[in-house]
mmCIF file of C-alpha atoms in Angstrom:
data_model
loop_
_atom_site.group_PDB
_atom_site.id
_atom_site.type_symbol
_atom_site.label_atom_id
_atom_site.label_comp_id
_atom_site.label_asym_id
_atom_site.label_seq_id
_atom_site.Cartn_x
_atom_site.Cartn_y
_atom_site.Cartn_z
ATOM 1 C CA MET A 1 77.307 121.128 112.307
ATOM 2 C CA GLY A 2 78.259 117.424 113.743
ATOM 3 C CA GLY A 3 82.007 115.901 114.045
ATOM 4 C CA ALA A 4 84.057 115.409 110.812
ATOM 5 C CA PRO A 5 83.823 112.022 109.379
ATOM 6 C CA PRO A 6 86.503 109.313 109.740
ATOM 7 C CA GLY A 7 89.371 110.031 107.522
ATOM 8 C CA THR A 8 89.410 113.638 107.842
ATOM 9 C CA PRO A 9 92.645 115.239 108.717
ATOM 10 C CA ASP A 10 92.506 116.577 112.375
ATOM 11 C CA TRP A 11 93.742 119.879 111.325
ATOM 12 C CA ALA A 12 90.987 120.262 108.795
ATOM 13 C CA ILE A 13 87.885 122.541 109.608
ATOM 14 C CA TRP A 14 84.531 120.586 109.056
ATOM 15 C CA ALA A 15 82.287 122.693 106.764
ATOM 16 C CA PRO A 16 79.989 120.212 105.091
ATOM 17 C CA SER A 17 78.613 120.907 101.601
ATOM 18 C CA PRO A 18 75.181 119.180 100.573
ATOM 19 C CA ASN A 19 76.698 118.751 97.237
ATOM 20 C CA HIS A 20 77.884 114.981 96.936
ATOM 21 C CA GLY A 21 76.572 111.582 96.056
ATOM 22 C CA ALA A 22 77.488 107.850 96.440
ATOM 23 C CA ARG A 23 80.645 106.771 94.307
ATOM 24 C CA ARG A 24 79.410 104.972 91.504
ATOM 25 C CA GLY A 25 79.989 101.198 90.679
ATOM 26 C CA GLY A 26 81.941 100.750 94.075
ATOM 27 C CA ARG A 27 84.962 102.361 92.963
ATOM 28 C CA ALA A 28 87.723 103.190 94.972
ATOM 29 C CA VAL A 29 89.746 106.295 95.430
ATOM 30 C CA ASP A 30 93.140 106.111 93.541
ATOM 31 C CA MET A 31 93.269 109.734 92.192
ATOM 32 C CA VAL A 32 93.674 113.212 93.338
ATOM 33 C CA VAL A 33 92.405 116.455 91.173
ATOM 34 C CA ILE A 34 93.963 119.656 92.107
ATOM 35 C CA HIS A 35 91.866 122.986 91.270
ATOM 36 C CA TYR A 36 92.125 126.631 91.574
ATOM 37 C CA THR A 37 88.904 128.303 92.760
ATOM 38 C CA ALA A 38 89.106 131.600 90.470
ATOM 39 C CA MET A 39 87.194 133.539 92.882
ATOM 40 C CA ALA A 40 87.864 136.516 95.212
ATOM 41 C CA THR A 41 88.408 134.752 98.528
ATOM 42 C CA ALA A 42 88.214 131.573 100.332
ATOM 43 C CA GLU A 43 84.989 132.446 101.911
ATOM 44 C CA ALA A 44 83.057 133.115 98.330
ATOM 45 C CA ALA A 45 84.327 129.961 97.085
ATOM 46 C CA ARG A 46 83.399 128.012 100.219
ATOM 47 C CA ALA A 47 79.820 129.536 99.706
ATOM 48 C CA ARG A 48 79.427 128.363 96.241
ATOM 49 C CA LEU A 49 81.115 124.897 96.852
ATOM 50 C CA SER A 50 78.124 124.495 99.294
ATOM 51 C CA ASP A 51 75.210 126.203 97.239
ATOM 52 C CA PRO A 52 72.930 123.315 96.137
ATOM 53 C CA ALA A 53 71.905 125.500 93.185
ATOM 54 C CA ALA A 54 75.578 125.653 92.020
ATOM 55 C CA GLN A 55 75.868 121.939 91.760
ATOM 56 C CA VAL A 56 79.724 122.203 92.432
ATOM 57 C CA SER A 57 81.781 120.866 95.396
ATOM 58 C CA ALA A 58 85.235 119.424 96.326
ATOM 59 C CA HIS A 59 86.430 117.702 99.387
ATOM 60 C CA TYR A 60 88.813 120.094 100.460
ATOM 61 C CA LEU A 61 89.576 123.766 100.204
ATOM 62 C CA ILE A 62 92.659 125.453 101.003
ATOM 63 C CA GLY A 63 93.061 129.081 101.773
ATOM 64 C CA ARG A 64 95.798 131.321 100.745
ATOM 65 C CA ASP A 65 96.935 131.252 104.573
ATOM 66 C CA GLY A 66 97.135 127.452 104.723
ATOM 67 C CA ALA A 67 93.784 126.966 106.316
ATOM 68 C CA LEU A 68 92.056 123.729 105.476
ATOM 69 C CA TRP A 69 88.232 123.102 105.150
ATOM 70 C CA ALA A 70 86.703 119.588 104.635
ATOM 71 C CA LEU A 71 83.500 120.045 102.650
ATOM 72 C CA VAL A 72 82.699 116.499 101.439
ATOM 73 C CA ALA A 73 83.447 113.070 103.228
ATOM 74 C CA GLU A 74 86.312 111.220 101.416
ATOM 75 C CA ASP A 75 84.108 108.082 100.974
ATOM 76 C CA ARG A 76 81.337 110.358 99.072
ATOM 77 C CA ARG A 77 81.557 111.609 95.267
ATOM 78 C CA ALA A 78 82.096 115.152 95.268
ATOM 79 C CA TRP A 79 81.024 117.268 92.128
ATOM 80 C CA HIS A 80 84.303 118.765 90.881
ATOM 81 C CA ALA A 81 85.733 117.176 87.844
ATOM 82 C CA GLY A 82 82.641 117.498 85.534
ATOM 83 C CA LEU A 83 83.265 116.428 82.076
ATOM 84 C CA ALA A 84 86.526 114.703 82.382
ATOM 85 C CA ALA A 85 88.504 111.538 81.824
ATOM 86 C CA TRP A 86 91.998 110.012 82.420
ATOM 87 C CA ALA A 87 93.394 106.866 81.627
ATOM 88 C CA GLY A 88 90.279 105.155 80.204
ATOM 89 C CA GLU A 89 88.094 106.528 83.191
ATOM 90 C CA CYS A 90 85.398 108.691 82.177
ATOM 91 C CA ASP A 91 83.687 109.264 85.975
ATOM 92 C CA VAL A 92 86.668 111.011 87.441
ATOM 93 C CA ASN A 93 84.501 112.179 90.291
ATOM 94 C CA SER A 94 83.913 108.478 91.546
ATOM 95 C CA ARG A 95 87.580 107.874 91.660
ATOM 96 C CA SER A 96 88.989 111.082 93.041
ATOM 97 C CA ILE A 97 89.542 113.442 95.953
ATOM 98 C CA GLY A 98 89.130 116.858 94.750
ATOM 99 C CA ILE A 99 91.219 119.669 96.201
ATOM 100 C CA GLU A 100 90.242 123.245 95.768
ATOM 101 C CA LEU A 101 93.292 126.148 96.031
ATOM 102 C CA ASP A 102 91.656 129.542 97.148
ATOM 103 C CA HIS A 103 93.465 131.333 94.121
ATOM 104 C CA PRO A 104 92.357 133.803 91.357
ATOM 105 C CA GLY A 105 93.998 132.125 88.417
ATOM 106 C CA GLU A 106 95.343 135.655 86.849
ATOM 107 C CA ASP A 107 95.706 138.892 87.790
ATOM 108 C CA GLU A 108 93.932 141.970 86.095
ATOM 109 C CA ALA A 109 96.665 142.269 83.616
ATOM 110 C CA GLY A 110 96.200 138.133 82.568
ATOM 111 C CA LEU A 111 99.264 137.169 84.234
ATOM 112 C CA ALA A 112 99.777 134.102 86.501
ATOM 113 C CA VAL A 113 99.638 134.696 90.301
ATOM 114 C CA PRO A 114 102.164 132.896 92.453
ATOM 115 C CA TYR A 115 100.783 130.434 95.140
ATOM 116 C CA PRO A 116 101.263 131.402 98.661
ATOM 117 C CA ALA A 117 103.837 129.708 100.342
ATOM 118 C CA ALA A 118 101.557 128.776 103.306
ATOM 119 C CA GLN A 119 98.839 127.326 100.933
ATOM 120 C CA VAL A 120 101.488 125.287 98.994
ATOM 121 C CA ALA A 121 102.766 123.801 102.408
ATOM 122 C CA ALA A 122 99.267 122.818 103.617
ATOM 123 C CA LEU A 123 98.719 120.951 99.877
ATOM 124 C CA GLU A 124 101.883 119.098 100.473
ATOM 125 C CA ALA A 125 100.618 118.163 103.934
ATOM 126 C CA LEU A 126 97.123 117.162 102.765
ATOM 127 C CA LEU A 127 98.748 115.173 100.086
ATOM 128 C CA ALA A 128 101.205 113.113 101.877
ATOM 129 C CA ASP A 129 98.280 112.325 104.450
ATOM 130 C CA LEU A 130 96.104 111.338 101.389
ATOM 131 C CA ARG A 131 99.314 109.160 99.967
ATOM 132 C CA ALA A 132 99.465 107.578 103.561
ATOM 133 C CA ARG A 133 96.042 106.649 104.041
ATOM 134 C CA ARG A 134 94.911 106.123 100.513
ATOM 135 C CA ALA A 135 98.217 104.967 98.458
ATOM 136 C CA VAL A 136 97.175 107.254 95.833
ATOM 137 C CA PRO A 137 100.239 106.856 93.337
ATOM 138 C CA PRO A 138 102.287 110.184 92.445
ATOM 139 C CA GLU A 139 101.217 109.738 88.676
ATOM 140 C CA ARG A 140 97.543 110.007 89.532
ATOM 141 C CA VAL A 141 97.836 113.315 91.421
ATOM 142 C CA LEU A 142 96.599 115.532 88.545
ATOM 143 C CA GLY A 143 95.305 119.031 87.700
ATOM 144 C CA HIS A 144 91.855 119.780 86.532
ATOM 145 C CA ALA A 145 93.593 120.692 83.261
ATOM 146 C CA CYS A 146 94.891 117.150 83.135
ATOM 147 C CA VAL A 147 91.423 115.534 83.007
ATOM 148 C CA ALA A 148 89.700 117.983 81.190
ATOM 149 C CA PRO A 149 92.271 119.359 78.682
ATOM 150 C CA GLY A 150 90.970 122.256 76.556
ATOM 151 C CA ARG A 151 88.232 123.024 79.024
ATOM 152 C CA LYS A 152 90.002 123.919 81.962
ATOM 153 C CA ARG A 153 93.388 125.237 82.789
ATOM 154 C CA ASP A 154 93.714 125.102 86.398
ATOM 155 C CA PRO A 155 95.859 124.976 88.608
ATOM 156 C CA GLY A 156 97.371 126.645 85.999
ATOM 157 C CA PRO A 157 101.218 127.731 84.976
ATOM 158 C CA ALA A 158 102.248 129.045 88.639
ATOM 159 C CA PHE A 159 101.516 125.804 89.839
ATOM 160 C CA ASP A 160 104.667 124.211 90.922
ATOM 161 C CA TRP A 161 104.390 120.575 89.808
ATOM 162 C CA ARG A 162 108.454 120.279 89.894
ATOM 163 C CA ARG A 163 108.153 120.739 93.711
ATOM 164 C CA LEU A 164 105.579 118.295 94.110
ATOM 165 C CA GLY A 165 107.481 115.833 92.020
ATOM 166 C CA ARG A 166 110.837 116.293 93.991
ATOM 167 C CA ALA A 167 108.782 115.680 97.137
ATOM 168 C CA GLY A 168 107.223 112.392 95.535
ATOM 169 C CA LEU A 169 103.746 113.850 96.060
ATOM 170 C CA ALA A 170 103.273 113.960 92.037
ATOM 171 C CA ALA A 171 104.774 113.001 88.804
ATOM 172 C CA TRP A 172 106.957 115.402 86.984
ATOM 173 C CA LEU A 173 107.854 115.624 83.328
ATOM 174 C CA ASP A 174 110.329 118.056 82.047
ATOM 175 C CA PRO A 175 109.626 120.509 79.345
ATOM 176 C CA PRO A 176 109.505 119.289 75.803
ATOM 177 C CA ARG A 177 112.744 119.756 73.807
ATOM 178 C CA ALA A 178 112.938 121.778 70.742
ATOM 179 C CA ASP A 179 113.072 118.763 68.693
ATOM 180 C CA THR A 180 109.563 117.405 70.227
ATOM 181 C CA THR A 181 106.965 116.818 67.625
ATOM 182 C CA PRO A 182 103.775 118.943 67.563
ATOM 183 C CA GLY A 183 101.593 116.262 69.070
ATOM 184 C CA ASP A 184 103.897 115.492 71.939
ATOM 185 C CA VAL A 185 103.912 119.597 72.594
ATOM 186 C CA GLY A 186 100.060 119.347 72.686
ATOM 187 C CA ALA A 187 100.116 116.594 75.274
ATOM 188 C CA PHE A 188 102.510 118.483 77.574
ATOM 189 C CA ARG A 189 100.300 121.726 77.232
ATOM 190 C CA ALA A 190 97.288 119.799 78.046
ATOM 191 C CA ALA A 191 98.784 118.803 81.318
ATOM 192 C CA GLY A 192 98.294 122.666 82.232
ATOM 193 C CA ALA A 193 101.684 122.914 83.973
ATOM 194 C CA GLY A 194 103.504 125.661 82.394
ATOM 195 C CA GLY A 195 105.659 123.396 79.873
ATOM 196 C CA GLY A 196 105.791 120.294 82.143
ATOM 197 C CA GLY A 197 103.576 118.715 84.956
ATOM 198 C CA PRO A 198 101.898 114.929 85.113
ATOM 199 C CA PRO A 199 102.472 112.669 82.183
ATOM 200 C CA PRO A 200 99.509 112.511 79.739
ATOM 201 C CA PRO A 201 97.021 109.783 79.641
ATOM 202 C CA PRO A 202 95.883 107.657 76.929
ATOM 203 C CA LYS A 203 93.441 109.295 74.627
ATOM 204 C CA THR A 204 89.747 108.433 75.948
ATOM 205 C CA LYS A 205 86.206 109.362 74.944
ATOM 206 C CA HIS A 206 84.448 111.890 77.387
ATOM 207 C CA LYS A 207 81.103 111.342 78.341
ATOM 208 C CA LYS A 208 78.883 114.194 80.136
ATOM 209 C CA GLU A 209 78.653 113.721 83.947
ATOM 210 C CA ARG A 210 78.535 115.788 87.175
#
């Protein structure tokens, strides 16, 4: 399997995925995109993120027990955001680190499932490490729903953006007031954070990309 590439946290399990490419146009990493797997287990998610036929991947996968797998070297372009844009950038994959959280999204009744404490603590440790090494600003730590509104919902309403905001690991906007205009409410909902979350970006046109 070989050793982990430079920059990989020393507590991560190196489990390389073949699904990645070069970052395009010399783009530097200045974003993090957080996802949930919407799968039954971390093992199933890891298998899919390493399946060449699936053509999806992420740099990191965090299990419900806090285990951290590194799947793609940080200097490579993982395939996690898909059709996405943020603040004028339409190639989100070339600018970001993708983090998958082993999480079902919703239970059988369609209700949001809380994130386990061990998993949240592991995410906080990884985000703090990325901030120290790559100087990713809190306002560019985003959910998949932020960069692909209307198409994606993760990390969903159970994700605690406020906690990350208080720790200085992400930006937080309070929920809109009753007198907020409909357009502003839509922007907050697009952030996918249960009524609050990262600030919405300027409108940009999307282009299809892996």
